[in-house]
Coordinates of C-alpha atoms and ligand atoms in Angstrom, one line a residue:
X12 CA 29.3 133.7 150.8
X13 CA 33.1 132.3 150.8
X14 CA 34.7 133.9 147.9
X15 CA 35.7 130.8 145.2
X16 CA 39.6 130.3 144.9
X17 CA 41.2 131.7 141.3
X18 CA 43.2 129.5 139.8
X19 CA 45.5 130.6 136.7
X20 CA 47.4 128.1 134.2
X21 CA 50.2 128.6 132.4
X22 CA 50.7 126.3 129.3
X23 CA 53.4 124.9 127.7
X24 CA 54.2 122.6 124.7
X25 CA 52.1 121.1 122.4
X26 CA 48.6 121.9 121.2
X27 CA 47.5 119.2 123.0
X28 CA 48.5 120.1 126.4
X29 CA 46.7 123.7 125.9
X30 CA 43.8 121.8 125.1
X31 CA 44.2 119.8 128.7
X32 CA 44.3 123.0 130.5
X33 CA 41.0 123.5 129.1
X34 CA 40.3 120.3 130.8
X35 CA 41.9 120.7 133.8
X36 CA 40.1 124.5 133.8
X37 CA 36.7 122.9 133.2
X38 CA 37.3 120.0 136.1
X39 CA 38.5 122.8 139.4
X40 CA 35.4 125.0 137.6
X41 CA 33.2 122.2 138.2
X42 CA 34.7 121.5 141.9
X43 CA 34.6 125.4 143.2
X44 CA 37.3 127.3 141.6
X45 CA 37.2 130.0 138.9
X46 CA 39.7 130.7 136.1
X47 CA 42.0 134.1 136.6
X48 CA 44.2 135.1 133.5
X49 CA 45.8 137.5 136.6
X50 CA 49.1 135.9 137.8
X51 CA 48.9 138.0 140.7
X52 CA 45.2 137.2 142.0
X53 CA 45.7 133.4 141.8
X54 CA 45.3 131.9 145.0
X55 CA 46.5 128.2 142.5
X56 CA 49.4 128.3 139.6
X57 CA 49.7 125.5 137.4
X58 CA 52.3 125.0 135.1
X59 CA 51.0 122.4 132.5
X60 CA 54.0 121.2 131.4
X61 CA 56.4 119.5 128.2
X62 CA 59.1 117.3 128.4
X63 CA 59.5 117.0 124.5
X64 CA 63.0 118.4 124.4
X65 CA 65.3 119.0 127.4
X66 CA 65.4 122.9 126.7
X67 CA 61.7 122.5 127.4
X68 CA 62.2 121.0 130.5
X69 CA 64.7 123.7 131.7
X70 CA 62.4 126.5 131.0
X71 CA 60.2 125.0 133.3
X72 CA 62.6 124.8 136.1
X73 CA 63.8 128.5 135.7
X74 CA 60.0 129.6 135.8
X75 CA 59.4 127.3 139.3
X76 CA 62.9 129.1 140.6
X77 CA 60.9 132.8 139.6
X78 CA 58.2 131.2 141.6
X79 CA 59.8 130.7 144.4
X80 CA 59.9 134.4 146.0
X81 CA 56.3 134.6 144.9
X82 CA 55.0 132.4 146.9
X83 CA 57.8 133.6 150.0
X84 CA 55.6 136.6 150.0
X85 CA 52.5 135.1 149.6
X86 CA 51.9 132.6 152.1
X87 CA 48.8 130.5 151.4
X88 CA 49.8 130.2 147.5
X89 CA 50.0 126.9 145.8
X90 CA 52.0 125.4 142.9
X91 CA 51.2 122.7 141.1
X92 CA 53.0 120.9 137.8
X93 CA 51.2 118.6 135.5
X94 CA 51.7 117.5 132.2
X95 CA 54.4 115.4 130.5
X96 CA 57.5 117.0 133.1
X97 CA 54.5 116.1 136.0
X98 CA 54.2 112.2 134.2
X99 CA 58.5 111.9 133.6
X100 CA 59.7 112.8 136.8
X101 CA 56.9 112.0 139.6
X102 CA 58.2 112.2 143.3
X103 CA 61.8 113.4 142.0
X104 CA 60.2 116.7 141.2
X105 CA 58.6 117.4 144.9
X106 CA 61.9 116.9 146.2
X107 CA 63.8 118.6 144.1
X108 CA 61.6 121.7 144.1
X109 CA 60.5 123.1 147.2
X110 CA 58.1 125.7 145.7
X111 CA 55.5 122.4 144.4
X112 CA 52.4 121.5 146.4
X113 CA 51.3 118.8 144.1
X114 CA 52.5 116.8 141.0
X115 CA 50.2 115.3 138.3
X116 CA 50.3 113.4 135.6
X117 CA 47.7 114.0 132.0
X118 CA 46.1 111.2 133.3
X119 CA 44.9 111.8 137.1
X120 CA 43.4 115.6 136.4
X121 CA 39.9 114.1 137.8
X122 CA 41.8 114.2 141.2
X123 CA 43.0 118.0 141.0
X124 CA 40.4 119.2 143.3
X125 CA 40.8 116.4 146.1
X126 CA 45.0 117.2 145.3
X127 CA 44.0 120.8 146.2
X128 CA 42.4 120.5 149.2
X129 CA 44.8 118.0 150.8
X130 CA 47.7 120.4 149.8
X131 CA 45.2 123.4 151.4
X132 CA 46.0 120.9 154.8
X133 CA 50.1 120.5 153.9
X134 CA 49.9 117.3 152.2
X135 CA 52.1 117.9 149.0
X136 CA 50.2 115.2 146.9
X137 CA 51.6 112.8 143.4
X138 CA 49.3 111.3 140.6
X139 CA 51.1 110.3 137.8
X140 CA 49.1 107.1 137.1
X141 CA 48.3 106.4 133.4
X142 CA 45.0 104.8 132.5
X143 CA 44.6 102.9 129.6
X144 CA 40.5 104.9 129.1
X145 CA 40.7 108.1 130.5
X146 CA 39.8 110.4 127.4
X147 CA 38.2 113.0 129.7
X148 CA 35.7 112.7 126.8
X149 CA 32.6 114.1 129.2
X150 CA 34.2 116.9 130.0
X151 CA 33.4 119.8 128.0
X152 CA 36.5 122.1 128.1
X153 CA 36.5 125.7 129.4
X154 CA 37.7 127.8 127.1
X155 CA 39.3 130.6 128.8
X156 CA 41.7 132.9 127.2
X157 CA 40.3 132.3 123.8
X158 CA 39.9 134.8 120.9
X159 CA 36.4 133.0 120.5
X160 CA 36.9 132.0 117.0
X161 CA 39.2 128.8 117.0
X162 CA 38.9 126.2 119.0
X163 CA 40.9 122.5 119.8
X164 CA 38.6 119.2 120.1
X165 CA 41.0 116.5 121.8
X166 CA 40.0 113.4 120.1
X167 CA 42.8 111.0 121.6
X168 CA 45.6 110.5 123.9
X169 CA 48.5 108.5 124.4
X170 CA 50.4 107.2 121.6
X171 CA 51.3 104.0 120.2
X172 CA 54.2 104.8 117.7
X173 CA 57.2 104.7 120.0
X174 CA 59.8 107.0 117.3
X175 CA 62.8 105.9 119.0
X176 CA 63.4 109.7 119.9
X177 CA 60.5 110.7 121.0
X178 CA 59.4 110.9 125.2
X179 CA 55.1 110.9 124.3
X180 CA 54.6 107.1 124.4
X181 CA 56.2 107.3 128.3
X182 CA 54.5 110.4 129.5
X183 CA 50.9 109.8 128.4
X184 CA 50.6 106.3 127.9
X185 CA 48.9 104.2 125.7
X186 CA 47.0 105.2 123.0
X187 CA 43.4 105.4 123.0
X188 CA 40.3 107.1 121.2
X189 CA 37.5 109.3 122.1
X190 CA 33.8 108.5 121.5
X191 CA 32.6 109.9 118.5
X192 CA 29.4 111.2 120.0
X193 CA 31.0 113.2 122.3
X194 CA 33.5 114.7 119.9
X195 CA 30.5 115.8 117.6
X196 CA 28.7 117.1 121.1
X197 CA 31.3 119.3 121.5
X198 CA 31.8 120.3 117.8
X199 CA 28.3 121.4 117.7
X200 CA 28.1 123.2 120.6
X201 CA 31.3 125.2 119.7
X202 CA 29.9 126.5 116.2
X203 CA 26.7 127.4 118.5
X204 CA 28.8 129.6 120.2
X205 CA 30.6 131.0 117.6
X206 CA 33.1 128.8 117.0
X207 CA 34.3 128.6 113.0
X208 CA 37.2 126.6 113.2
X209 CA 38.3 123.8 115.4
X210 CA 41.6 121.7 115.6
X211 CA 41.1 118.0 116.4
X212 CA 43.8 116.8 118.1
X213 CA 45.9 113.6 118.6
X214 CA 49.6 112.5 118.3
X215 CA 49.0 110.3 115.3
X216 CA 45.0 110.6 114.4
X217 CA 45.4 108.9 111.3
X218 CA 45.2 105.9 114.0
X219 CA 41.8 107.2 115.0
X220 CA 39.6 104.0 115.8
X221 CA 36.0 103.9 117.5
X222 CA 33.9 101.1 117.8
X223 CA 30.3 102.3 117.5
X224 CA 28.8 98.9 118.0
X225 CA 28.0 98.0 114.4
X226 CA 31.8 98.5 113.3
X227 CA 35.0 100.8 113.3
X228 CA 34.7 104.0 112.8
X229 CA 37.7 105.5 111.2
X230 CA 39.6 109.0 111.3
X231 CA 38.4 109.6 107.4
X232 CA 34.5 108.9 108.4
X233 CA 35.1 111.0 112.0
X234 CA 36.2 113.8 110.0
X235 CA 33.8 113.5 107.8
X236 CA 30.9 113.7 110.4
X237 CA 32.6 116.9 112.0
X238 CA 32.7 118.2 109.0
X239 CA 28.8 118.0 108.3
X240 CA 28.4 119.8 111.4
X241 CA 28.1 122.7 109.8
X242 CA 29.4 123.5 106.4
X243 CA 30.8 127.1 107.5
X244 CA 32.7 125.4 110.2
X245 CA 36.2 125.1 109.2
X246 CA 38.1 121.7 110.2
X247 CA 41.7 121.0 111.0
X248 CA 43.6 118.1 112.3
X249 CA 47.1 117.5 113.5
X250 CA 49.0 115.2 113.8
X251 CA 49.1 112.6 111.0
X252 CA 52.0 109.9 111.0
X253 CA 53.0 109.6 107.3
X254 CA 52.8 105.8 107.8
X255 CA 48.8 105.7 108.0
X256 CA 47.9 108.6 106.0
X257 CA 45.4 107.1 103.7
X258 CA 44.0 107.8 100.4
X259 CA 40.6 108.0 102.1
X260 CA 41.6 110.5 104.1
X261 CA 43.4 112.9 101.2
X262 CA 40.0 111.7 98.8
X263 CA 38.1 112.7 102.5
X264 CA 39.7 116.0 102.4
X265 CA 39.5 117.0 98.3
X266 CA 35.9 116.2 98.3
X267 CA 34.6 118.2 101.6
X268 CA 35.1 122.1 101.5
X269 CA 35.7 122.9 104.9
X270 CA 38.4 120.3 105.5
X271 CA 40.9 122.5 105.0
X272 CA 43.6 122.5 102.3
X273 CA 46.6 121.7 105.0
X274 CA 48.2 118.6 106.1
X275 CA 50.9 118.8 108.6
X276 CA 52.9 115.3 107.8
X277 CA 56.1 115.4 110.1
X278 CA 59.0 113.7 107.8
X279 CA 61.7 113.9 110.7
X280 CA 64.5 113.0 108.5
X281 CA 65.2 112.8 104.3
X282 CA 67.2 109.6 105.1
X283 CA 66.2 106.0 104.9
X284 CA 68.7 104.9 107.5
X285 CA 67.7 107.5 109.7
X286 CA 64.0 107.2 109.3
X287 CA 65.1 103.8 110.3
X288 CA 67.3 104.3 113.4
X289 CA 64.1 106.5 114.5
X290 CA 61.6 103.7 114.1
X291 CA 59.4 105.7 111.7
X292 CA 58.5 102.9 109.4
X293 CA 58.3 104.7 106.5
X294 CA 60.6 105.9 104.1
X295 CA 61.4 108.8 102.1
X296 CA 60.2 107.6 99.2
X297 CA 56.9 106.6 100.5
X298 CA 56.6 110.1 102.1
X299 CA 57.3 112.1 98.6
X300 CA 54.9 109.8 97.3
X301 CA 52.6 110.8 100.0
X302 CA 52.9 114.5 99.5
X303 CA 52.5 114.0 95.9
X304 CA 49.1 112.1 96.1
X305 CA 47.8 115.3 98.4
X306 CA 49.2 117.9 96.1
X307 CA 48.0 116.2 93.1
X308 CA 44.2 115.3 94.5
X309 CA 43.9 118.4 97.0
X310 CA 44.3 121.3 94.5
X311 CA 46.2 124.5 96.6
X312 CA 47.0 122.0 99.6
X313 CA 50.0 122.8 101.8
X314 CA 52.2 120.7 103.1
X315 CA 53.9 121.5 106.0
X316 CA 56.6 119.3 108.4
X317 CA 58.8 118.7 111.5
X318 CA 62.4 117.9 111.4
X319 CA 64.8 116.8 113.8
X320 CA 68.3 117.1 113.1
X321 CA 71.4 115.5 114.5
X322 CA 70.0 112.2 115.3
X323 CA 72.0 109.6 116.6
X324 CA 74.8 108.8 114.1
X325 CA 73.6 111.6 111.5
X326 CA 76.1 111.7 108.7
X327 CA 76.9 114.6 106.7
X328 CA 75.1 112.6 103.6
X329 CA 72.6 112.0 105.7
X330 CA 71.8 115.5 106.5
X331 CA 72.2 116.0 102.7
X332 CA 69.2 114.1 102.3
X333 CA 67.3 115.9 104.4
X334 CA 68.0 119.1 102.3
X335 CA 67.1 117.5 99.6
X336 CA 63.8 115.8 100.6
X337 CA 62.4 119.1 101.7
X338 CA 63.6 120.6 98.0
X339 CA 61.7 117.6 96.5
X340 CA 58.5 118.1 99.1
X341 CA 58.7 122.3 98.6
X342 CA 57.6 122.6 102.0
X343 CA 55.2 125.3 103.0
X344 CA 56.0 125.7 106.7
X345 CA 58.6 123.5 108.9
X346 CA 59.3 123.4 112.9
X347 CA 62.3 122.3 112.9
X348 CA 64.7 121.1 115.9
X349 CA 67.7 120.0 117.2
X350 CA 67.5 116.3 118.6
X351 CA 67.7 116.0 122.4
X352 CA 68.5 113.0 123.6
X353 CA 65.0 112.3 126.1
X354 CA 66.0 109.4 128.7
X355 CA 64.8 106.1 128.9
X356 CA 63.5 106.4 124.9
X357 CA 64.9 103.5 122.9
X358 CA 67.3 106.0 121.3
X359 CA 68.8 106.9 124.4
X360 CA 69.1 103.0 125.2
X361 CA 70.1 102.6 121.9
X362 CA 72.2 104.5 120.7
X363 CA 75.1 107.0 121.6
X364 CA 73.5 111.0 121.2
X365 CA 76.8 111.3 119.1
X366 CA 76.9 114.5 116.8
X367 CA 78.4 117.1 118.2
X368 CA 76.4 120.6 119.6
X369 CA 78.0 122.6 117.2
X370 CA 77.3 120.4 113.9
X371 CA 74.0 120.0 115.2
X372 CA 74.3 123.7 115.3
X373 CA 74.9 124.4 111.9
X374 CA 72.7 121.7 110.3
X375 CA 69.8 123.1 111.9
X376 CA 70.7 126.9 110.0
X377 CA 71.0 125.3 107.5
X378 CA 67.8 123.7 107.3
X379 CA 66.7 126.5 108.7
X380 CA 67.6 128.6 105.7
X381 CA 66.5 126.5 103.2
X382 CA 62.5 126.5 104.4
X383 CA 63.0 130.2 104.7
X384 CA 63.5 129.9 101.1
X385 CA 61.1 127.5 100.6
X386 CA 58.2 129.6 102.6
X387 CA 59.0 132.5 100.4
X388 CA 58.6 130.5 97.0
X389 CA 55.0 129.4 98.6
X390 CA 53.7 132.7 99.5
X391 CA 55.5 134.8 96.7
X392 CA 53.0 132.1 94.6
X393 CA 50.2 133.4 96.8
X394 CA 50.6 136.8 95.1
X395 CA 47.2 138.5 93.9
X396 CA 45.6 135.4 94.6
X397 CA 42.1 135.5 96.5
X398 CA 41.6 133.7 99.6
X399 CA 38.4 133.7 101.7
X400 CA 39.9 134.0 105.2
X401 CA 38.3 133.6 108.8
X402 CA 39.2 136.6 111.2
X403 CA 40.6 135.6 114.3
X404 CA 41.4 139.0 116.1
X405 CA 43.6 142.2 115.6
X406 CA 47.0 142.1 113.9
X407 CA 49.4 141.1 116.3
X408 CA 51.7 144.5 114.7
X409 CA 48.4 146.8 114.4
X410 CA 45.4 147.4 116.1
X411 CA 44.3 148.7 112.2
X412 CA 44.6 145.5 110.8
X413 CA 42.8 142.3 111.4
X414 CA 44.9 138.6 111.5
X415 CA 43.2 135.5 110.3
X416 CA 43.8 132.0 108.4
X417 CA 43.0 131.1 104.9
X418 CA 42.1 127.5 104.7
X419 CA 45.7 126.8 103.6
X420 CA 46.5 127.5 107.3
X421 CA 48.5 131.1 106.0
X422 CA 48.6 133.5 108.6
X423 CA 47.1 136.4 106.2
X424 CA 46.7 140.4 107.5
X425 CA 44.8 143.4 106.2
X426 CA 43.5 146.4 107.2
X427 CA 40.3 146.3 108.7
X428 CA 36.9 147.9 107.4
X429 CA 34.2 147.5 109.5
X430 CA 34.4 143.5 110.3
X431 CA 34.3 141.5 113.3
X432 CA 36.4 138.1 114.2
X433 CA 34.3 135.0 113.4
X434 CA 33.4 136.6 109.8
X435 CA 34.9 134.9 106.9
X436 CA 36.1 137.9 104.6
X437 CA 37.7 137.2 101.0
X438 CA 41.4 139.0 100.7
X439 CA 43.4 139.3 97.8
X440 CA 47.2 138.9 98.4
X441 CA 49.3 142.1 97.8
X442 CA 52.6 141.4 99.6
X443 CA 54.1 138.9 102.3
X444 CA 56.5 137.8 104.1
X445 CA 58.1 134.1 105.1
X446 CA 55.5 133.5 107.5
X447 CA 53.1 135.7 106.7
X448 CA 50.4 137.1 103.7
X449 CA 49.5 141.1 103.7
X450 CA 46.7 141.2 101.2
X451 CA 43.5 143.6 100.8
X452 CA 39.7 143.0 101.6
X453 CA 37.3 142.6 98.7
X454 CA 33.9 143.8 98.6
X455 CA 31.6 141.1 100.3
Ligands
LIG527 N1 64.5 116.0 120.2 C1 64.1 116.9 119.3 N2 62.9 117.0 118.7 C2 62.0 116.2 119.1 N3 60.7 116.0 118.7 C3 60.2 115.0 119.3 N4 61.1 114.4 120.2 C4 62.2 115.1 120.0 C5 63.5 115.1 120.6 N5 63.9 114.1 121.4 C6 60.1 116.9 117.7 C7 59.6 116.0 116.5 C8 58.1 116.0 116.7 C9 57.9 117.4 117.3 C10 56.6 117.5 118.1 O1 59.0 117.5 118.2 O2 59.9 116.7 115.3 O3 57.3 115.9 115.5
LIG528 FE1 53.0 117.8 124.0 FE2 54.8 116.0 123.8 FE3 55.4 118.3 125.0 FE4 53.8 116.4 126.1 S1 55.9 116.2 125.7 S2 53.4 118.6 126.0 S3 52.7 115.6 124.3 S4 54.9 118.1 122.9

């Protein structure tokens, strides 16, 4: 029997694009190949790649340069790139990097097997054509390198907000949904495995829409139905544009248990001229009003954000704002970045990419510093609290202590006594940290 071909993934970027390698795992598993998590046994790397930030983008280039001597030595080896770099920068990137075989786009992963066997016969291959269907939403996702307790459920792609900064709208196209059916399928048959907690995934899937034939069905209803999947199945979502973040969907959340108590609601900027110049079409007084209505209607809710700093013509009042909006929304948790300017966005058409590195620089600490602050408040309020929490694994720090999530979305750790990951265990909170609660288990 011919041994089957080992392909290995590496992942970078969003949620969303580790939830494609599933895809792309579950698609060369379906066409002869087997997943390796063993660089060196791989007879196929794939980088699934980002092109979110240029930093991002370079990381990927130095890894392809590592690559190179790799496959020197090992003659046979192929490289492929997909993802958002794959979508951006097409042909450029075979010539440009020598080390490549093939070169696809998040919409052509259907043709990764016949991509591999031309590039077995020397044909370095392209796909980066965008579809305005392909959800990939009959492929059920192997889940390799998983701890077996959390999963993501892709329920969209594409996006149709076009934020004047951002590079998504150009490198996965349109934005379309997946059919409900086949998210619950997959829902179902991941608690039957042992699945407790799963992510649904989109850019904005406040924009969810499915038409089932006797009407829409809306991302408050398909929440909903995931969540009566099972009521010890936890359910997350991310990401929601502040724009279309309904009071169905916070009234959705409050009155379902295992919708849990976190909304990540990505502000960007505190400024109105800003949110502006970024196309966000909100502003910030619609946003604190936002994070008001959950907090008031979703008791113990967290709120947490992204933030880009420096944008195109960012005053020093403007930055201000920012400071003070995230006072005013006592953030929980924030990612928070300096802007890169992404070409061909409208911002780079736009506008000059015109503050300076090093204010950028400094900004960015600051904001920095002030959700350190900020995380502290929320956990030191966690204090002596009980939380029931779902294990996920061993501490990352000790192999005596378990790590696992209280619905909040907390990272929370305690020493272990006899559980296994999958088991929801309640902890009471005995100390933390910015990012993290340390807390004891109480008797089940
Ligand atoms: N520069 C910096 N940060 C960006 N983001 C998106 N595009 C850019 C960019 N050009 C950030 C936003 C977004 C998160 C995923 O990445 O904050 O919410
Ligand atoms: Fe995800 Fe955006 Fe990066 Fe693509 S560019 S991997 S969608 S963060």
């Amino acid at each position: 029997m011919q041994k089957m071909k080992k392909i290995f993934i590496e992942t970078y970027g969003c949620q969303m694009n580790f939830s494609d390698s599933e895809i792309v795992a579950s698609i060369l598993c379906a066409g002869g190949y087997e997943v390796t998590q063993d660089l060196a046994r791989a007879d196929v790397i794939f980088l699934n790649t980002c092109s979110i930030r240029e930093h991002a983008e370079k990381k990927i280039r130095n890894r392809l340069h590592a690559l190179g001597p790799l496959k020197r030595k090992r003659p046979g080896l192929l490289i492929g790139l997909l993802g958002c770099m794959a979508e951006r920068l097409k042909e450029e990137l075979l010539e440009e990097e020598e080390v490549l075989d093939l070169v696809a786009g998040p919409d052509s992963y259907r043709q990764l097997p016949l991509m591999l066997d031309q590039a077995v016969s020397g044909i370095k291959g392209v796909n980066t054509l965008l579809s305005v269907e392909e959800t990939y939403g009959d492929i059920s996702p192997v889940r390799y390198g998983t701890n077996g307790v959390s999963a993501f459920i892709s329920i969209m792609r594409g996006c149709g907000n076009h934020c004047a900064y951002c590079v998504v709208p150009q490198v996965r196209g349109r934005e379309r949904s997946r059919d409900i059916h086949s998210i619950i399928k997959e829902a179902t048959e991941l608690f039957e495995s042992g699945y407790r907690e799963i992510t649904l995934l989109g850019q904005n899937v406040n924009s969810y829409r499915w038409d089932s034939g006797d009407g829409i069905l809306r991302f408050p209803e398909a929440l909903q139905k995931v969540a009566r999947v099972n009521p010890r199945l936890r359910v997350r979502f991310a990401t929601s544009h502040p724009k279309d973040l309904s009071d169905e969907l916070i009234e959705a959340i409050a009155v379902n248990e295992n919708l849990c108590r976190s909304v990540h609601l990505p502000v960007q900027s505190g400024s109105n001229a800003v949110l502006a110049r970024m196309n966000r079409r909100y502003t910030r007084e619609h946003y604190l009003e936002r994070v008001e209505a959950i907090r008031r209607k979703i008791s113990g809710c967290t709120v947490t954000t992204d933030i880009i700093t420096g944008f195109c013509g960012e005053t020093e009042e403007e930055h201000l704002e920012t400071l003070s909006l995230m006072e005013q929304a006592r953030f929980d948790a924030a990612f928070m970045f300096r802007y890169s300017e992404r070409p061909d966005t409208p911002a780079a058409r736009k506008y000059p990419d015109d503050v300076p590195d090093g204010v950028k620089e400094r900004r960015l600490k600051e904001i920095i510093a002030l959700q350190h602050r900020l995380s502290l408040r929320s956990n030191r309020a966690d204090l002596n609290r009980e939380f029931e929490v779902l294990i996920e694994g061993d501490s990352r720090r000790s192999a005596a202590h378990f790590s696992g999530r209280n619905s909040q979305n907390k990272m929370v750790v305690f020493p272990k006594n006899g559980q296994h990951p999958g088991e929801y265990v309640r902890v009471t909170i005995r100390n933390f940290t910015s990012a993290t609660l340390i807390g004891e288990l109480l008797p089940a």
